[in-house]
PDB file of C-alpha atoms and ligand atoms in Angstrom:
ATOM      1  CA  UNK G 315     -44.050  17.262 -39.045  1.00  0.00           C
ATOM      2  CA  UNK G 316     -44.469  13.522 -39.464  1.00  0.00           C
ATOM      3  CA  UNK G 317     -40.922  13.198 -40.784  1.00  0.00           C
ATOM      4  CA  UNK G 318     -39.523  15.180 -37.889  1.00  0.00           C
ATOM      5  CA  UNK G 319     -41.216  12.873 -35.464  1.00  0.00           C
ATOM      6  CA  UNK G 320     -39.817   9.846 -37.271  1.00  0.00           C
ATOM      7  CA  UNK G 321     -36.306  11.247 -37.194  1.00  0.00           C
ATOM      8  CA  UNK G 322     -36.655  12.075 -33.535  1.00  0.00           C
ATOM      9  CA  UNK G 323     -37.822   8.561 -32.792  1.00  0.00           C
ATOM     10  CA  UNK G 324     -35.014   6.978 -34.818  1.00  0.00           C
ATOM     11  CA  UNK G 325     -32.353   9.015 -33.071  1.00  0.00           C
ATOM     12  CA  UNK G 326     -33.808   7.876 -29.773  1.00  0.00           C
ATOM     13  CA  UNK G 327     -33.914   4.205 -30.678  1.00  0.00           C
ATOM     14  CA  UNK G 328     -30.652   3.849 -32.601  1.00  0.00           C
ATOM     15  CA  UNK G 329     -28.252   4.188 -29.664  1.00  0.00           C
ATOM     16  CA  UNK G 330     -30.456   1.772 -27.759  1.00  0.00           C
ATOM     17  CA  UNK G 331     -30.238  -0.830 -30.512  1.00  0.00           C
ATOM     18  CA  UNK G 332     -26.485  -0.290 -30.853  1.00  0.00           C
ATOM     19  CA  UNK G 333     -26.028  -0.757 -27.120  1.00  0.00           C
ATOM     20  CA  UNK G 334     -27.936  -4.014 -27.225  1.00  0.00           C
ATOM     21  CA  UNK G 335     -25.930  -5.283 -30.158  1.00  0.00           C
ATOM     22  CA  UNK G 336     -22.584  -4.690 -28.459  1.00  0.00           C
ATOM     23  CA  UNK G 337     -23.195  -5.875 -24.935  1.00  0.00           C
ATOM     24  CA  UNK G 338     -23.926  -9.577 -25.038  1.00  0.00           C
ATOM     25  CA  UNK G 339     -25.416 -11.080 -21.894  1.00  0.00           C
ATOM     26  CA  UNK G 340     -22.993 -12.924 -19.619  1.00  0.00           C
ATOM     27  CA  UNK G 341     -24.639 -16.283 -20.383  1.00  0.00           C
ATOM     28  CA  UNK G 342     -23.900 -15.815 -24.051  1.00  0.00           C
ATOM     29  CA  UNK G 343     -20.336 -14.621 -23.474  1.00  0.00           C
ATOM     30  CA  UNK G 344     -19.688 -17.538 -21.140  1.00  0.00           C
ATOM     31  CA  UNK G 345     -21.019 -20.005 -23.733  1.00  0.00           C
ATOM     32  CA  UNK G 346     -19.058 -18.426 -26.567  1.00  0.00           C
ATOM     33  CA  UNK G 347     -15.720 -17.802 -24.919  1.00  0.00           C
ATOM     34  CA  UNK G 348     -15.312 -19.732 -21.708  1.00  0.00           C
ATOM     35  CA  UNK G 349     -17.120 -23.103 -21.706  1.00  0.00           C
ATOM     36  CA  UNK G 350     -14.560 -24.969 -23.780  1.00  0.00           C
ATOM     37  CA  UNK G 351     -12.173 -24.759 -20.836  1.00  0.00           C
ATOM     38  CA  UNK G 352     -14.212 -23.886 -17.758  1.00  0.00           C
ATOM     39  CA  UNK G 353     -17.288 -25.923 -18.773  1.00  0.00           C
ATOM     40  CA  UNK G 354     -20.917 -24.836 -19.037  1.00  0.00           C
ATOM     41  CA  UNK G 355     -21.309 -25.745 -15.351  1.00  0.00           C
ATOM     42  CA  UNK G 356     -18.132 -23.908 -14.277  1.00  0.00           C
ATOM     43  CA  UNK G 357     -16.513 -27.074 -12.930  1.00  0.00           C
ATOM     44  CA  UNK G 358     -13.654 -27.014 -15.412  1.00  0.00           C
ATOM     45  CA  UNK G 359     -14.145 -30.678 -16.246  1.00  0.00           C
ATOM     46  CA  UNK G 360     -13.816 -30.307 -20.010  1.00  0.00           C
ATOM     47  CA  UNK G 361     -11.052 -32.107 -21.879  1.00  0.00           C
ATOM     48  CA  UNK G 362      -8.951 -28.950 -21.984  1.00  0.00           C
ATOM     49  CA  UNK G 363     -10.036 -27.931 -18.494  1.00  0.00           C
ATOM     50  CA  UNK G 364      -8.808 -31.175 -16.960  1.00  0.00           C
ATOM     51  CA  UNK G 365      -5.468 -30.816 -18.675  1.00  0.00           C
ATOM     52  CA  UNK G 366      -5.141 -27.254 -17.384  1.00  0.00           C
ATOM     53  CA  UNK G 367      -6.170 -28.340 -13.898  1.00  0.00           C
ATOM     54  CA  UNK G 368      -8.903 -25.721 -13.679  1.00  0.00           C
ATOM     55  CA  UNK G 369     -10.698 -24.785 -10.511  1.00  0.00           C
ATOM     56  CA  UNK G 370     -14.219 -25.917  -9.727  1.00  0.00           C
ATOM     57  CA  UNK G 371     -16.330 -22.771  -9.481  1.00  0.00           C
ATOM     58  CA  UNK G 372     -19.129 -24.661  -7.735  1.00  0.00           C
ATOM     59  CA  UNK G 373     -16.768 -25.262  -4.797  1.00  0.00           C
ATOM     60  CA  UNK G 374     -17.495 -22.796  -1.986  1.00  0.00           C
ATOM     61  CA  UNK G 375     -13.856 -22.796  -0.899  1.00  0.00           C
ATOM     62  CA  UNK G 376     -12.657 -21.974  -4.411  1.00  0.00           C
ATOM     63  CA  UNK G 377     -15.168 -19.117  -4.530  1.00  0.00           C
ATOM     64  CA  UNK G 378     -14.063 -17.826  -1.136  1.00  0.00           C
ATOM     65  CA  UNK G 379     -10.432 -17.762  -2.256  1.00  0.00           C
ATOM     66  CA  UNK G 380     -11.217 -15.761  -5.390  1.00  0.00           C
ATOM     67  CA  UNK G 381     -11.270 -11.969  -5.266  1.00  0.00           C
ATOM     68  CA  UNK G 382     -13.489 -10.054  -7.693  1.00  0.00           C
ATOM     69  CA  UNK G 383     -10.628  -7.728  -8.696  1.00  0.00           C
ATOM     70  CA  UNK G 384      -8.363 -10.696  -9.335  1.00  0.00           C
ATOM     71  CA  UNK G 385     -11.002 -12.377 -11.510  1.00  0.00           C
ATOM     72  CA  UNK G 386     -11.507  -9.155 -13.487  1.00  0.00           C
ATOM     73  CA  UNK G 387      -7.772  -8.858 -13.989  1.00  0.00           C
ATOM     74  CA  UNK G 388      -7.454 -12.436 -15.251  1.00  0.00           C
ATOM     75  CA  UNK G 389     -10.365 -12.093 -17.688  1.00  0.00           C
ATOM     76  CA  UNK G 390      -8.882  -8.824 -18.971  1.00  0.00           C
ATOM     77  CA  UNK G 391      -5.280  -9.883 -19.260  1.00  0.00           C
ATOM     78  CA  UNK G 392      -5.370 -13.679 -19.354  1.00  0.00           C
ATOM     79  CA  UNK G 393      -3.014 -16.124 -17.656  1.00  0.00           C
ATOM     80  CA  UNK G 394       0.615 -16.706 -18.580  1.00  0.00           C
ATOM     81  CA  UNK G 395       2.643 -19.596 -17.250  1.00  0.00           C
ATOM     82  CA  UNK G 396       6.375 -19.707 -17.901  1.00  0.00           C
ATOM     83  CA  UNK G 397       5.996 -17.602 -21.026  1.00  0.00           C
ATOM     84  CA  UNK G 398       3.137 -19.716 -22.338  1.00  0.00           C
ATOM     85  CA  UNK G 399      -0.420 -18.441 -22.590  1.00  0.00           C
ATOM     86  CA  UNK G 400      -2.765 -20.644 -20.563  1.00  0.00           C
ATOM     87  CA  UNK G 401      -5.776 -18.388 -20.962  1.00  0.00           C
ATOM     88  CA  UNK G 402      -5.961 -15.456 -23.313  1.00  0.00           C
ATOM     89  CA  UNK G 403      -7.041 -11.993 -22.207  1.00  0.00           C
ATOM     90  CA  UNK G 404     -10.433 -10.745 -23.338  1.00  0.00           C
ATOM     91  CA  UNK G 405     -10.023  -6.993 -22.965  1.00  0.00           C
ATOM     92  CA  UNK G 406     -10.148  -6.483 -26.743  1.00  0.00           C
ATOM     93  CA  UNK G 407     -13.294  -8.567 -27.223  1.00  0.00           C
ATOM     94  CA  UNK G 408     -15.327  -7.795 -24.139  1.00  0.00           C
ATOM     95  CA  UNK G 409     -16.201  -4.487 -22.537  1.00  0.00           C
ATOM     96  CA  UNK G 410     -15.424  -3.706 -18.898  1.00  0.00           C
ATOM     97  CA  UNK G 411     -19.120  -4.165 -18.113  1.00  0.00           C
ATOM     98  CA  UNK G 412     -19.283  -7.518 -19.850  1.00  0.00           C
ATOM     99  CA  UNK G 413     -16.262  -8.683 -17.857  1.00  0.00           C
ATOM    100  CA  UNK G 414     -17.852  -7.482 -14.625  1.00  0.00           C
ATOM    101  CA  UNK G 415     -21.009  -9.404 -15.563  1.00  0.00           C
ATOM    102  CA  UNK G 416     -18.936 -12.537 -16.185  1.00  0.00           C
ATOM    103  CA  UNK G 417     -17.443 -12.287 -12.697  1.00  0.00           C
ATOM    104  CA  UNK G 418     -20.994 -12.104 -11.303  1.00  0.00           C
ATOM    105  CA  UNK G 419     -21.924 -15.052 -13.529  1.00  0.00           C
ATOM    106  CA  UNK G 420     -19.038 -17.144 -12.177  1.00  0.00           C
ATOM    107  CA  UNK G 421     -20.143 -16.300  -8.622  1.00  0.00           C
ATOM    108  CA  UNK G 422     -23.517 -17.915  -9.355  1.00  0.00           C
ATOM    109  CA  UNK G 423     -21.933 -21.320  -9.955  1.00  0.00           C
ATOM    110  CA  UNK G 424     -21.366 -21.661  -6.227  1.00  0.00           C
ATOM    111  CA  UNK G 425     -23.471 -24.544  -5.004  1.00  0.00           C
TER     112      UNK G 425
HETATM  113  C1  HEC U1356      -7.970 -21.973 -23.066  1.00  0.00           C
HETATM  114  C2  HEC U1356      -8.745 -22.276 -21.896  1.00  0.00           C
HETATM  115  C3  HEC U1356      -9.454 -21.152 -21.191  1.00  0.00           C
HETATM  116  C4  HEC U1356     -10.478 -20.355 -21.673  1.00  0.00           C
HETATM  117  C5  HEC U1356     -11.099 -20.380 -23.052  1.00  0.00           C
HETATM  118  C6  HEC U1356     -10.843 -19.485 -20.599  1.00  0.00           C
HETATM  119  N1  HEC U1356     -10.084 -19.738 -19.485  1.00  0.00           N
HETATM  120 FE1  HEC U1356     -10.227 -18.812 -17.680  1.00  0.00          FE
HETATM  121  N2  HEC U1356      -8.601 -19.822 -17.017  1.00  0.00           N
HETATM  122  C7  HEC U1356      -7.899 -20.753 -17.757  1.00  0.00           C
HETATM  123  C8  HEC U1356      -6.715 -21.128 -17.009  1.00  0.00           C
HETATM  124  C9  HEC U1356      -5.664 -22.128 -17.458  1.00  0.00           C
HETATM  125  C10 HEC U1356      -6.734 -20.392 -15.804  1.00  0.00           C
HETATM  126  C11 HEC U1356      -5.708 -20.411 -14.674  1.00  0.00           C
HETATM  127  C12 HEC U1356      -5.993 -21.494 -13.722  1.00  0.00           C
HETATM  128  C13 HEC U1356      -4.924 -21.582 -12.694  1.00  0.00           C
HETATM  129  O1  HEC U1356      -3.827 -21.083 -12.905  1.00  0.00           O
HETATM  130  O2  HEC U1356      -5.209 -22.191 -11.660  1.00  0.00           O
HETATM  131  C14 HEC U1356      -7.938 -19.572 -15.852  1.00  0.00           C
HETATM  132  C15 HEC U1356      -8.317 -18.735 -14.836  1.00  0.00           C
HETATM  133  C16 HEC U1356      -9.463 -17.979 -14.846  1.00  0.00           C
HETATM  134  C17 HEC U1356      -9.897 -17.127 -13.757  1.00  0.00           C
HETATM  135  C18 HEC U1356      -9.154 -16.844 -12.460  1.00  0.00           C
HETATM  136  C19 HEC U1356      -9.614 -17.713 -11.366  1.00  0.00           C
HETATM  137  C20 HEC U1356      -9.052 -19.089 -11.499  1.00  0.00           C
HETATM  138  O3  HEC U1356      -9.831 -20.002 -11.797  1.00  0.00           O
HETATM  139  O4  HEC U1356      -7.845 -19.256 -11.309  1.00  0.00           O
HETATM  140  C21 HEC U1356     -11.080 -16.583 -14.146  1.00  0.00           C
HETATM  141  C22 HEC U1356     -11.950 -15.633 -13.332  1.00  0.00           C
HETATM  142  C23 HEC U1356     -11.363 -17.067 -15.475  1.00  0.00           C
HETATM  143  N3  HEC U1356     -10.372 -17.919 -15.863  1.00  0.00           N
HETATM  144  C24 HEC U1356     -12.470 -16.727 -16.203  1.00  0.00           C
HETATM  145  C25 HEC U1356     -12.627 -17.013 -17.553  1.00  0.00           C
HETATM  146  C26 HEC U1356     -13.653 -16.419 -18.376  1.00  0.00           C
HETATM  147  C27 HEC U1356     -14.726 -15.476 -17.890  1.00  0.00           C
HETATM  148  C28 HEC U1356     -13.455 -16.896 -19.636  1.00  0.00           C
HETATM  149  C29 HEC U1356     -14.218 -16.519 -20.894  1.00  0.00           C
HETATM  150  C30 HEC U1356     -14.332 -15.111 -21.193  1.00  0.00           C
HETATM  151  C31 HEC U1356     -12.324 -17.809 -19.593  1.00  0.00           C
HETATM  152  N4  HEC U1356     -11.856 -17.843 -18.306  1.00  0.00           N
HETATM  153  C32 HEC U1356     -11.842 -18.524 -20.672  1.00  0.00           C
HETATM  154  C33 HEC U1356      -8.237 -21.268 -18.989  1.00  0.00           C
HETATM  155  C34 HEC U1356      -9.206 -20.738 -19.823  1.00  0.00           C
END
Protein backbone atom coordinates (compact mmCIF):
# COMPACT_ATOMS: atom_id res chain seq x y z
CA UNK A 1 0.00 0.00 0.00
CA UNK A 2 2.77 2.41 0.95
CA UNK A 3 4.71 1.52 -2.19
CA UNK A 4 1.67 2.04 -4.38
CA UNK A 5 1.20 5.48 -2.94
CA UNK A 6 4.85 6.31 -3.57
CA UNK A 7 4.64 5.17 -7.17
CA UNK A 8 1.47 7.14 -7.67
CA UNK A 9 3.11 10.24 -6.26
CA UNK A 10 6.24 9.80 -8.38
CA UNK A 11 4.24 9.42 -11.57
CA UNK A 12 2.42 12.61 -10.68
CA UNK A 13 5.55 14.61 -9.95
CA UNK A 14 7.86 13.35 -12.69
CA UNK A 15 6.16 15.02 -15.66
CA UNK A 16 6.00 18.19 -13.60
CA UNK A 17 9.74 18.12 -12.94
CA UNK A 18 10.46 17.29 -16.59
CA UNK A 19 8.32 20.20 -17.73
CA UNK A 20 10.19 22.57 -15.46
CA UNK A 21 13.55 21.32 -16.66
CA UNK A 22 12.73 21.90 -20.33
CA UNK A 23 10.98 25.23 -20.30
CA UNK A 24 13.43 27.85 -19.12
CA UNK A 25 11.96 31.19 -18.12
CA UNK A 26 12.22 33.97 -20.71
CA UNK A 27 14.68 35.93 -18.55
CA UNK A 28 17.05 33.00 -18.58
CA UNK A 29 16.65 32.35 -22.31
CA UNK A 30 17.20 36.02 -23.06
CA UNK A 31 20.38 36.06 -20.94
CA UNK A 32 21.69 32.84 -22.46
CA UNK A 33 20.89 33.36 -26.12
CA UNK A 34 20.10 36.96 -26.93
CA UNK A 35 22.01 39.47 -24.76
CA UNK A 36 25.30 39.22 -26.60
CA UNK A 37 23.68 40.99 -29.54
CA UNK A 38 20.49 42.62 -28.29
CA UNK A 39 21.89 43.54 -24.85
CA UNK A 40 20.49 42.78 -21.40
CA UNK A 41 18.49 46.02 -21.65
CA UNK A 42 17.21 45.28 -25.18
CA UNK A 43 18.84 48.39 -26.64
CA UNK A 44 21.16 46.46 -28.92
CA UNK A 45 24.14 48.53 -27.83
CA UNK A 46 26.55 45.62 -27.44
CA UNK A 47 29.71 45.46 -29.53
CA UNK A 48 28.09 43.01 -31.93
CA UNK A 49 24.74 44.77 -31.71
CA UNK A 50 26.20 48.09 -32.81
CA UNK A 51 27.90 46.46 -35.76
CA UNK A 52 24.63 44.79 -36.77
CA UNK A 53 22.74 48.05 -36.34
CA UNK A 54 20.16 46.48 -34.05
CA UNK A 55 16.93 48.12 -33.05
CA UNK A 56 16.36 49.67 -29.65
CA UNK A 57 13.54 47.71 -28.03
CA UNK A 58 13.00 50.43 -25.44
CA UNK A 59 11.93 52.77 -28.25
CA UNK A 60 8.13 53.01 -28.41
CA UNK A 61 8.22 53.57 -32.17
CA UNK A 62 10.34 50.46 -32.72
CA UNK A 63 7.88 48.48 -30.61
CA UNK A 64 4.91 49.86 -32.52
CA UNK A 65 6.47 48.83 -35.83
CA UNK A 66 7.07 45.26 -34.68
CA UNK A 67 4.37 42.64 -35.12
CA UNK A 68 4.21 39.70 -32.70
CA UNK A 69 3.96 37.18 -35.56
CA UNK A 70 6.96 38.73 -37.27
CA UNK A 71 9.01 38.56 -34.07
CA UNK A 72 8.03 34.91 -33.57
CA UNK A 73 9.03 34.14 -37.13
CA UNK A 74 12.44 35.80 -36.75
CA UNK A 75 13.21 34.02 -33.47
CA UNK A 76 12.19 30.71 -35.05
CA UNK A 77 13.94 31.06 -38.37
CA UNK A 78 16.59 33.72 -37.80
CA UNK A 79 17.65 36.52 -40.14
CA UNK A 80 19.51 36.10 -43.40
CA UNK A 81 21.05 38.98 -45.29
CA UNK A 82 22.43 38.40 -48.77
CA UNK A 83 23.05 34.74 -48.03
CA UNK A 84 24.75 35.49 -44.73
CA UNK A 85 23.23 34.60 -41.38
CA UNK A 86 22.82 37.72 -39.24
CA UNK A 87 20.85 35.99 -36.51
CA UNK A 88 20.41 32.27 -36.21
CA UNK A 89 17.02 30.62 -35.81
CA UNK A 90 16.16 29.12 -32.43
CA UNK A 91 13.41 26.68 -33.36
CA UNK A 92 15.63 23.69 -32.54
CA UNK A 93 16.68 25.02 -29.13
CA UNK A 94 13.56 26.73 -27.87
CA UNK A 95 9.98 25.52 -27.75
CA UNK A 96 7.11 27.46 -29.33
CA UNK A 97 6.04 28.54 -25.84
CA UNK A 98 9.51 29.73 -24.93
CA UNK A 99 9.63 31.79 -28.12
CA UNK A 100 6.21 33.27 -27.38
CA UNK A 101 7.46 34.16 -23.89
CA UNK A 102 10.52 35.86 -25.39
CA UNK A 103 8.29 38.03 -27.58
CA UNK A 104 6.39 39.06 -24.43
CA UNK A 105 9.74 39.67 -22.72
CA UNK A 106 10.91 41.95 -25.54
CA UNK A 107 7.62 43.88 -25.29
CA UNK A 108 8.47 44.71 -21.67
CA UNK A 109 11.59 46.64 -22.67
CA UNK A 110 9.38 49.45 -23.93
CA UNK A 111 10.04 52.49 -21.78
C1 LIG B 1 24.26 37.21 -33.51
C2 LIG B 1 23.49 38.28 -32.96
C3 LIG B 1 22.07 38.01 -32.55
C4 LIG B 1 21.61 37.16 -31.56
C5 LIG B 1 22.44 36.25 -30.67
C6 LIG B 1 20.19 37.31 -31.52
N1 LIG B 1 19.77 38.22 -32.46
FE1 LIG B 1 17.86 38.83 -32.79
N2 LIG B 1 18.47 39.92 -34.38
C7 LIG B 1 19.78 40.03 -34.80
C8 LIG B 1 19.80 40.76 -36.06
C9 LIG B 1 21.03 41.10 -36.87
C10 LIG B 1 18.46 41.07 -36.37
C11 LIG B 1 17.93 41.81 -37.60
C12 LIG B 1 17.95 43.27 -37.38
C13 LIG B 1 17.55 43.99 -38.62
O1 LIG B 1 17.60 43.42 -39.70
O2 LIG B 1 17.19 45.16 -38.47
C14 LIG B 1 17.65 40.52 -35.29
C15 LIG B 1 16.29 40.65 -35.23
C16 LIG B 1 15.51 40.16 -34.21
C17 LIG B 1 14.08 40.33 -34.11
C18 LIG B 1 13.16 40.99 -35.13
C19 LIG B 1 12.90 42.40 -34.80
C20 LIG B 1 14.06 43.26 -35.15
O3 LIG B 1 14.72 43.75 -34.22
O4 LIG B 1 14.33 43.45 -36.34
C21 LIG B 1 13.70 39.74 -32.95
C22 LIG B 1 12.28 39.67 -32.38
C23 LIG B 1 14.88 39.18 -32.35
N3 LIG B 1 15.96 39.46 -33.13
C24 LIG B 1 14.90 38.49 -31.16
C25 LIG B 1 15.99 37.76 -30.70
C26 LIG B 1 15.91 36.82 -29.61
C27 LIG B 1 14.68 36.54 -28.78
C28 LIG B 1 17.15 36.27 -29.49
C29 LIG B 1 17.58 35.17 -28.54
C30 LIG B 1 16.79 33.96 -28.54
C31 LIG B 1 18.01 36.89 -30.49
N4 LIG B 1 17.25 37.79 -31.20
C32 LIG B 1 19.35 36.62 -30.66
C33 LIG B 1 20.91 39.56 -34.16
C34 LIG B 1 20.90 38.65 -33.12
